[in-house]
PDB file of N, CA and C in Angstrom:
ATOM      1  N   UNK A   1       9.259  10.779  -4.604  1.00 45.00           N
ATOM      2  CA  UNK A   1       9.061  12.024  -5.313  1.00 45.00           C
ATOM      3  C   UNK A   1       9.563  13.142  -4.419  1.00 45.00           C
ATOM      4  N   UNK A   2      10.350  14.025  -4.985  1.00 52.00           N
ATOM      5  CA  UNK A   2      10.851  15.160  -4.214  1.00 52.00           C
ATOM      6  C   UNK A   2      10.329  16.452  -4.813  1.00 52.00           C
ATOM      7  N   UNK A   3      10.152  17.425  -3.983  1.00 52.00           N
ATOM      8  CA  UNK A   3       9.705  18.733  -4.445  1.00 52.00           C
ATOM      9  C   UNK A   3      10.919  19.629  -4.649  1.00 52.00           C
ATOM     10  N   UNK A   4      10.854  20.445  -5.661  1.00 53.00           N
ATOM     11  CA  UNK A   4      11.946  21.378  -5.926  1.00 53.00           C
ATOM     12  C   UNK A   4      11.711  22.612  -5.069  1.00 53.00           C
ATOM     13  N   UNK A   5      12.650  22.915  -4.205  1.00 58.00           N
ATOM     14  CA  UNK A   5      12.487  24.071  -3.337  1.00 58.00           C
ATOM     15  C   UNK A   5      13.303  25.259  -3.802  1.00 58.00           C
ATOM     16  N   UNK A   6      14.246  25.053  -4.690  1.00 59.00           N
ATOM     17  CA  UNK A   6      15.049  26.157  -5.211  1.00 59.00           C
ATOM     18  C   UNK A   6      14.485  26.609  -6.546  1.00 59.00           C
ATOM     19  N   UNK A   7      14.796  27.831  -6.940  1.00 61.00           N
ATOM     20  CA  UNK A   7      14.267  28.314  -8.222  1.00 61.00           C
ATOM     21  C   UNK A   7      15.001  27.758  -9.432  1.00 61.00           C
ATOM     22  N   UNK A   8      16.060  26.952  -9.219  1.00 62.00           N
ATOM     23  CA  UNK A   8      16.815  26.390 -10.339  1.00 62.00           C
ATOM     24  C   UNK A   8      16.797  24.872 -10.278  1.00 62.00           C
ATOM     25  N   UNK A   9      16.701  24.276 -11.427  1.00 60.00           N
ATOM     26  CA  UNK A   9      16.702  22.823 -11.537  1.00 60.00           C
ATOM     27  C   UNK A   9      17.835  22.449 -12.473  1.00 60.00           C
ATOM     28  N   UNK A  10      18.758  21.631 -12.015  1.00 65.00           N
ATOM     29  CA  UNK A  10      19.932  21.303 -12.794  1.00 65.00           C
ATOM     30  C   UNK A  10      19.923  19.833 -13.195  1.00 65.00           C
ATOM     31  N   UNK A  11      20.161  19.572 -14.470  1.00 66.00           N
ATOM     32  CA  UNK A  11      20.336  18.218 -14.980  1.00 66.00           C
ATOM     33  C   UNK A  11      21.747  18.108 -15.547  1.00 66.00           C
ATOM     34  N   UNK A  12      22.066  16.965 -16.117  1.00 69.00           N
ATOM     35  CA  UNK A  12      23.401  16.810 -16.702  1.00 69.00           C
ATOM     36  C   UNK A  12      23.605  17.738 -17.889  1.00 69.00           C
ATOM     37  N   UNK A  13      22.531  18.026 -18.606  1.00 69.00           N
ATOM     38  CA  UNK A  13      22.669  18.772 -19.849  1.00 69.00           C
ATOM     39  C   UNK A  13      22.408  20.267 -19.717  1.00 69.00           C
ATOM     40  N   UNK A  14      21.586  20.663 -18.770  1.00 70.00           N
ATOM     41  CA  UNK A  14      21.229  22.076 -18.706  1.00 70.00           C
ATOM     42  C   UNK A  14      20.787  22.473 -17.303  1.00 70.00           C
ATOM     43  N   UNK A  15      20.766  23.768 -17.093  1.00 68.00           N
ATOM     44  CA  UNK A  15      20.216  24.335 -15.871  1.00 68.00           C
ATOM     45  C   UNK A  15      18.967  25.114 -16.267  1.00 68.00           C
ATOM     46  N   UNK A  16      17.867  24.841 -15.621  1.00 70.00           N
ATOM     47  CA  UNK A  16      16.596  25.446 -15.987  1.00 70.00           C
ATOM     48  C   UNK A  16      16.018  26.151 -14.774  1.00 70.00           C
ATOM     49  N   UNK A  17      15.410  27.274 -15.034  1.00 71.00           N
ATOM     50  CA  UNK A  17      14.746  28.002 -13.953  1.00 71.00           C
ATOM     51  C   UNK A  17      13.338  27.435 -13.788  1.00 71.00           C
ATOM     52  N   UNK A  18      12.976  27.109 -12.567  1.00 71.00           N
ATOM     53  CA  UNK A  18      11.626  26.594 -12.299  1.00 71.00           C
ATOM     54  C   UNK A  18      10.747  27.739 -11.825  1.00 71.00           C
ATOM     55  N   UNK A  19       9.463  27.567 -12.019  1.00 78.00           N
ATOM     56  CA  UNK A  19       8.541  28.591 -11.544  1.00 78.00           C
ATOM     57  C   UNK A  19       7.624  27.987 -10.490  1.00 78.00           C
ATOM     58  N   UNK A  20       6.718  28.796 -10.019  1.00 80.00           N
ATOM     59  CA  UNK A  20       5.813  28.379  -8.949  1.00 80.00           C
ATOM     60  C   UNK A  20       4.942  27.204  -9.402  1.00 80.00           C
ATOM     61  N   UNK A  21       4.515  27.206 -10.641  1.00 84.00           N
ATOM     62  CA  UNK A  21       3.644  26.136 -11.144  1.00 84.00           C
ATOM     63  C   UNK A  21       4.381  24.800 -11.142  1.00 84.00           C
ATOM     64  N   UNK A  22       5.648  24.810 -11.578  1.00 79.00           N
ATOM     65  CA  UNK A  22       6.435  23.566 -11.574  1.00 79.00           C
ATOM     66  C   UNK A  22       6.549  22.990 -10.165  1.00 79.00           C
ATOM     67  N   UNK A  23       6.868  23.851  -9.220  1.00 78.00           N
ATOM     68  CA  UNK A  23       7.018  23.379  -7.838  1.00 78.00           C
ATOM     69  C   UNK A  23       5.687  22.907  -7.266  1.00 78.00           C
ATOM     70  N   UNK A  24       4.599  23.599  -7.592  1.00 83.00           N
ATOM     71  CA  UNK A  24       3.275  23.191  -7.101  1.00 83.00           C
ATOM     72  C   UNK A  24       2.877  21.844  -7.690  1.00 83.00           C
ATOM     73  N   UNK A  25       3.166  21.637  -8.980  1.00 85.00           N
ATOM     74  CA  UNK A  25       2.847  20.351  -9.595  1.00 85.00           C
ATOM     75  C   UNK A  25       3.643  19.218  -8.954  1.00 85.00           C
ATOM     76  N   UNK A  26       4.892  19.450  -8.665  1.00 81.00           N
ATOM     77  CA  UNK A  26       5.697  18.410  -8.025  1.00 81.00           C
ATOM     78  C   UNK A  26       5.234  18.125  -6.599  1.00 81.00           C
ATOM     79  N   UNK A  27       4.858  19.159  -5.874  1.00 85.00           N
ATOM     80  CA  UNK A  27       4.330  18.940  -4.517  1.00 85.00           C
ATOM     81  C   UNK A  27       3.025  18.154  -4.573  1.00 85.00           C
ATOM     82  N   UNK A  28       2.158  18.505  -5.522  1.00 89.00           N
ATOM     83  CA  UNK A  28       0.889  17.790  -5.677  1.00 89.00           C
ATOM     84  C   UNK A  28       1.134  16.331  -6.039  1.00 89.00           C
ATOM     85  N   UNK A  29       2.080  16.099  -6.928  1.00 88.00           N
ATOM     86  CA  UNK A  29       2.407  14.720  -7.297  1.00 88.00           C
ATOM     87  C   UNK A  29       2.930  13.955  -6.082  1.00 88.00           C
ATOM     88  N   UNK A  30       3.720  14.607  -5.244  1.00 86.00           N
ATOM     89  CA  UNK A  30       4.220  13.963  -4.033  1.00 86.00           C
ATOM     90  C   UNK A  30       3.096  13.611  -3.070  1.00 86.00           C
ATOM     91  N   UNK A  31       2.143  14.505  -2.916  1.00 89.00           N
ATOM     92  CA  UNK A  31       1.002  14.254  -2.020  1.00 89.00           C
ATOM     93  C   UNK A  31       0.155  13.106  -2.566  1.00 89.00           C
ATOM     94  N   UNK A  32      -0.100  13.114  -3.870  1.00 91.00           N
ATOM     95  CA  UNK A  32      -0.880  12.024  -4.469  1.00 91.00           C
ATOM     96  C   UNK A  32      -0.149  10.690  -4.345  1.00 91.00           C
ATOM     97  N   UNK A  33       1.163  10.722  -4.509  1.00 90.00           N
ATOM     98  CA  UNK A  33       1.970   9.514  -4.351  1.00 90.00           C
ATOM     99  C   UNK A  33       1.822   8.941  -2.945  1.00 90.00           C
ATOM    100  N   UNK A  34       1.914   9.800  -1.946  1.00 89.00           N
ATOM    101  CA  UNK A  34       1.780   9.356  -0.554  1.00 89.00           C
ATOM    102  C   UNK A  34       0.374   8.824  -0.288  1.00 89.00           C
ATOM    103  N   UNK A  35      -0.643   9.485  -0.845  1.00 92.00           N
ATOM    104  CA  UNK A  35      -2.023   9.041  -0.650  1.00 92.00           C
ATOM    105  C   UNK A  35      -2.235   7.645  -1.229  1.00 92.00           C
ATOM    106  N   UNK A  36      -1.759   7.431  -2.448  1.00 91.00           N
ATOM    107  CA  UNK A  36      -1.919   6.124  -3.092  1.00 91.00           C
ATOM    108  C   UNK A  36      -1.161   5.055  -2.321  1.00 91.00           C
ATOM    109  N   UNK A  37       0.029   5.380  -1.840  1.00 89.00           N
ATOM    110  CA  UNK A  37       0.815   4.405  -1.086  1.00 89.00           C
ATOM    111  C   UNK A  37       0.098   4.004   0.203  1.00 89.00           C
ATOM    112  N   UNK A  38      -0.452   4.967   0.926  1.00 88.00           N
ATOM    113  CA  UNK A  38      -1.188   4.657   2.164  1.00 88.00           C
ATOM    114  C   UNK A  38      -2.416   3.806   1.863  1.00 88.00           C
ATOM    115  N   UNK A  39      -3.114   4.134   0.782  1.00 88.00           N
ATOM    116  CA  UNK A  39      -4.315   3.373   0.425  1.00 88.00           C
ATOM    117  C   UNK A  39      -3.970   1.931   0.068  1.00 88.00           C
ATOM    118  N   UNK A  40      -2.889   1.738  -0.684  1.00 85.00           N
ATOM    119  CA  UNK A  40      -2.465   0.386  -1.028  1.00 85.00           C
ATOM    120  C   UNK A  40      -2.041  -0.396   0.201  1.00 85.00           C
ATOM    121  N   UNK A  41      -1.350   0.264   1.134  1.00 82.00           N
ATOM    122  CA  UNK A  41      -0.957  -0.416   2.375  1.00 82.00           C
ATOM    123  C   UNK A  41      -2.183  -0.819   3.176  1.00 82.00           C
ATOM    124  N   UNK A  42      -3.186   0.051   3.211  1.00 83.00           N
ATOM    125  CA  UNK A  42      -4.410  -0.268   3.958  1.00 83.00           C
ATOM    126  C   UNK A  42      -5.145  -1.434   3.310  1.00 83.00           C
ATOM    127  N   UNK A  43      -5.219  -1.424   1.984  1.00 82.00           N
ATOM    128  CA  UNK A  43      -5.877  -2.534   1.283  1.00 82.00           C
ATOM    129  C   UNK A  43      -5.137  -3.839   1.498  1.00 82.00           C
ATOM    130  N   UNK A  44      -3.821  -3.797   1.480  1.00 79.00           N
ATOM    131  CA  UNK A  44      -3.033  -5.009   1.707  1.00 79.00           C
ATOM    132  C   UNK A  44      -3.305  -5.543   3.108  1.00 79.00           C
ATOM    133  N   UNK A  45      -3.479  -4.638   4.065  1.00 78.00           N
ATOM    134  CA  UNK A  45      -3.805  -5.051   5.425  1.00 78.00           C
ATOM    135  C   UNK A  45      -5.155  -5.734   5.494  1.00 78.00           C
ATOM    136  N   UNK A  46      -6.152  -5.213   4.747  1.00 77.00           N
ATOM    137  CA  UNK A  46      -7.476  -5.830   4.723  1.00 77.00           C
ATOM    138  C   UNK A  46      -7.415  -7.222   4.107  1.00 77.00           C
ATOM    139  N   UNK A  47      -6.683  -7.363   3.027  1.00 78.00           N
ATOM    140  CA  UNK A  47      -6.562  -8.665   2.372  1.00 78.00           C
ATOM    141  C   UNK A  47      -5.876  -9.650   3.302  1.00 78.00           C
ATOM    142  N   UNK A  48      -4.851  -9.197   3.980  1.00 79.00           N
ATOM    143  CA  UNK A  48      -4.139 -10.067   4.925  1.00 79.00           C
ATOM    144  C   UNK A  48      -5.072 -10.494   6.056  1.00 79.00           C
ATOM    145  N   UNK A  49      -5.895  -9.563   6.538  1.00 79.00           N
ATOM    146  CA  UNK A  49      -6.837  -9.880   7.611  1.00 79.00           C
ATOM    147  C   UNK A  49      -7.831 -10.950   7.153  1.00 79.00           C
ATOM    148  N   UNK A  50      -8.348 -10.810   5.933  1.00 83.00           N
ATOM    149  CA  UNK A  50      -9.291 -11.805   5.413  1.00 83.00           C
ATOM    150  C   UNK A  50      -8.619 -13.166   5.239  1.00 83.00           C
ATOM    151  N   UNK A  51      -7.375 -13.167   4.783  1.00 84.00           N
ATOM    152  CA  UNK A  51      -6.650 -14.427   4.596  1.00 84.00           C
ATOM    153  C   UNK A  51      -6.421 -15.112   5.941  1.00 84.00           C
ATOM    154  N   UNK A  52      -6.051 -14.345   6.961  1.00 83.00           N
ATOM    155  CA  UNK A  52      -5.814 -14.939   8.277  1.00 83.00           C
ATOM    156  C   UNK A  52      -7.106 -15.482   8.880  1.00 83.00           C
ATOM    157  N   UNK A  53      -8.221 -14.763   8.696  1.00 87.00           N
ATOM    158  CA  UNK A  53      -9.487 -15.271   9.251  1.00 87.00           C
ATOM    159  C   UNK A  53      -9.949 -16.520   8.503  1.00 87.00           C
ATOM    160  N   UNK A  54      -9.692 -16.605   7.198  1.00 90.00           N
ATOM    161  CA  UNK A  54     -10.033 -17.819   6.441  1.00 90.00           C
ATOM    162  C   UNK A  54      -9.180 -18.996   6.899  1.00 90.00           C
ATOM    163  N   UNK A  55      -7.895 -18.763   7.146  1.00 90.00           N
ATOM    164  CA  UNK A  55      -7.019 -19.824   7.649  1.00 90.00           C
ATOM    165  C   UNK A  55      -7.472 -20.284   9.035  1.00 90.00           C
ATOM    166  N   UNK A  56      -7.876 -19.348   9.864  1.00 89.00           N
ATOM    167  CA  UNK A  56      -8.344 -19.688  11.204  1.00 89.00           C
ATOM    168  C   UNK A  56      -9.628 -20.512  11.130  1.00 89.00           C
ATOM    169  N   UNK A  57     -10.546 -20.143  10.234  1.00 91.00           N
ATOM    170  CA  UNK A  57     -11.786 -20.907  10.081  1.00 91.00           C
ATOM    171  C   UNK A  57     -11.502 -22.326   9.594  1.00 91.00           C
ATOM    172  N   UNK A  58     -10.561 -22.476   8.672  1.00 92.00           N
ATOM    173  CA  UNK A  58     -10.208 -23.809   8.176  1.00 92.00           C
ATOM    174  C   UNK A  58      -9.577 -24.651   9.281  1.00 92.00           C
ATOM    175  N   UNK A  59      -8.715 -24.039  10.075  1.00 91.00           N
ATOM    176  CA  UNK A  59      -8.075 -24.775  11.167  1.00 91.00           C
ATOM    177  C   UNK A  59      -9.111 -25.192  12.214  1.00 91.00           C
ATOM    178  N   UNK A  60     -10.075 -24.334  12.506  1.00 90.00           N
ATOM    179  CA  UNK A  60     -11.134 -24.665  13.468  1.00 90.00           C
ATOM    180  C   UNK A  60     -12.001 -25.809  12.947  1.00 90.00           C
ATOM    181  N   UNK A  61     -12.366 -25.765  11.677  1.00 90.00           N
ATOM    182  CA  UNK A  61     -13.164 -26.846  11.099  1.00 90.00           C
ATOM    183  C   UNK A  61     -12.399 -28.167  11.140  1.00 90.00           C
ATOM    184  N   UNK A  62     -11.115 -28.116  10.877  1.00 89.00           N
ATOM    185  CA  UNK A  62     -10.308 -29.336  10.915  1.00 89.00           C
ATOM    186  C   UNK A  62     -10.220 -29.890  12.346  1.00 89.00           C
ATOM    187  N   UNK A  63     -10.013 -29.007  13.322  1.00 89.00           N
ATOM    188  CA  UNK A  63      -9.953 -29.444  14.724  1.00 89.00           C
ATOM    189  C   UNK A  63     -11.266 -30.089  15.145  1.00 89.00           C
ATOM    190  N   UNK A  64     -12.387 -29.477  14.747  1.00 87.00           N
ATOM    191  CA  UNK A  64     -13.701 -30.047  15.096  1.00 87.00           C
ATOM    192  C   UNK A  64     -13.890 -31.411  14.445  1.00 87.00           C
ATOM    193  N   UNK A  65     -13.480 -31.543  13.190  1.00 86.00           N
ATOM    194  CA  UNK A  65     -13.606 -32.826  12.495  1.00 86.00           C
ATOM    195  C   UNK A  65     -12.722 -33.881  13.141  1.00 86.00           C
ATOM    196  N   UNK A  66     -11.523 -33.516  13.547  1.00 84.00           N
ATOM    197  CA  UNK A  66     -10.626 -34.477  14.212  1.00 84.00           C
ATOM    198  C   UNK A  66     -11.187 -34.897  15.568  1.00 84.00           C
ATOM    199  N   UNK A  67     -11.806 -33.922  16.277  1.00 85.00           N
ATOM    200  CA  UNK A  67     -12.394 -34.257  17.578  1.00 85.00           C
ATOM    201  C   UNK A  67     -13.565 -35.224  17.408  1.00 85.00           C
ATOM    202  N   UNK A  68     -14.403 -35.007  16.410  1.00 82.00           N
ATOM    203  CA  UNK A  68     -15.523 -35.913  16.155  1.00 82.00           C
ATOM    204  C   UNK A  68     -15.009 -37.296  15.705  1.00 82.00           C
ATOM    205  N   UNK A  69     -13.954 -37.304  14.908  1.00 82.00           N
ATOM    206  CA  UNK A  69     -13.383 -38.589  14.459  1.00 82.00           C
ATOM    207  C   UNK A  69     -12.789 -39.349  15.639  1.00 82.00           C
ATOM    208  N   UNK A  70     -12.207 -38.653  16.588  1.00 80.00           N
ATOM    209  CA  UNK A  70     -11.658 -39.304  17.770  1.00 80.00           C
ATOM    210  C   UNK A  70     -12.750 -39.970  18.600  1.00 80.00           C
ATOM    211  N   UNK A  71     -13.956 -39.417  18.551  1.00 79.00           N
ATOM    212  CA  UNK A  71     -15.082 -39.992  19.263  1.00 79.00           C
ATOM    213  C   UNK A  71     -15.765 -41.097  18.460  1.00 79.00           C
ATOM    214  N   UNK A  72     -15.336 -41.277  17.222  1.00 79.00           N
ATOM    215  CA  UNK A  72     -15.919 -42.299  16.380  1.00 79.00           C
ATOM    216  C   UNK A  72     -17.106 -41.809  15.563  1.00 79.00           C
ATOM    217  N   UNK A  73     -17.330 -40.532  15.539  1.00 78.00           N
ATOM    218  CA  UNK A  73     -18.426 -39.975  14.754  1.00 78.00           C
ATOM    219  C   UNK A  73     -17.869 -39.509  13.413  1.00 78.00           C
ATOM    220  N   UNK A  74     -18.091 -40.307  12.404  1.00 72.00           N
ATOM    221  CA  UNK A  74     -17.596 -39.974  11.084  1.00 72.00           C
ATOM    222  C   UNK A  74     -18.717 -39.380  10.248  1.00 72.00           C
ATOM    223  N   UNK A  75     -18.397 -38.502   9.312  1.00 66.00           N
ATOM    224  CA  UNK A  75     -19.452 -37.935   8.448  1.00 66.00           C
ATOM    225  C   UNK A  75     -20.037 -38.978   7.545  1.00 66.00           C
ATOM    226  N   UNK A  76     -21.284 -38.814   7.155  1.00 61.00           N
ATOM    227  CA  UNK A  76     -21.951 -39.788   6.289  1.00 61.00           C
ATOM    228  C   UNK A  76     -21.584 -39.598   4.870  1.00 61.00           C
TER     229      UNK A  76
END
């Protein structure tokens, strides 16, 4: 999202004069866009952290089971 910094906005079909409200709305939309993007990145990081800790717990349980099996202690 980009903010309009000039008082004119040009498209293929027309040139339109922008006012302060238009520019403020675009700046606000840009700020909200950045906020949502940061929040989604943070959430993705949390999910990744939980997935890695679950994988680590599974690997630890498997190692412990293999160590007990090597000693001849099998589960009942």
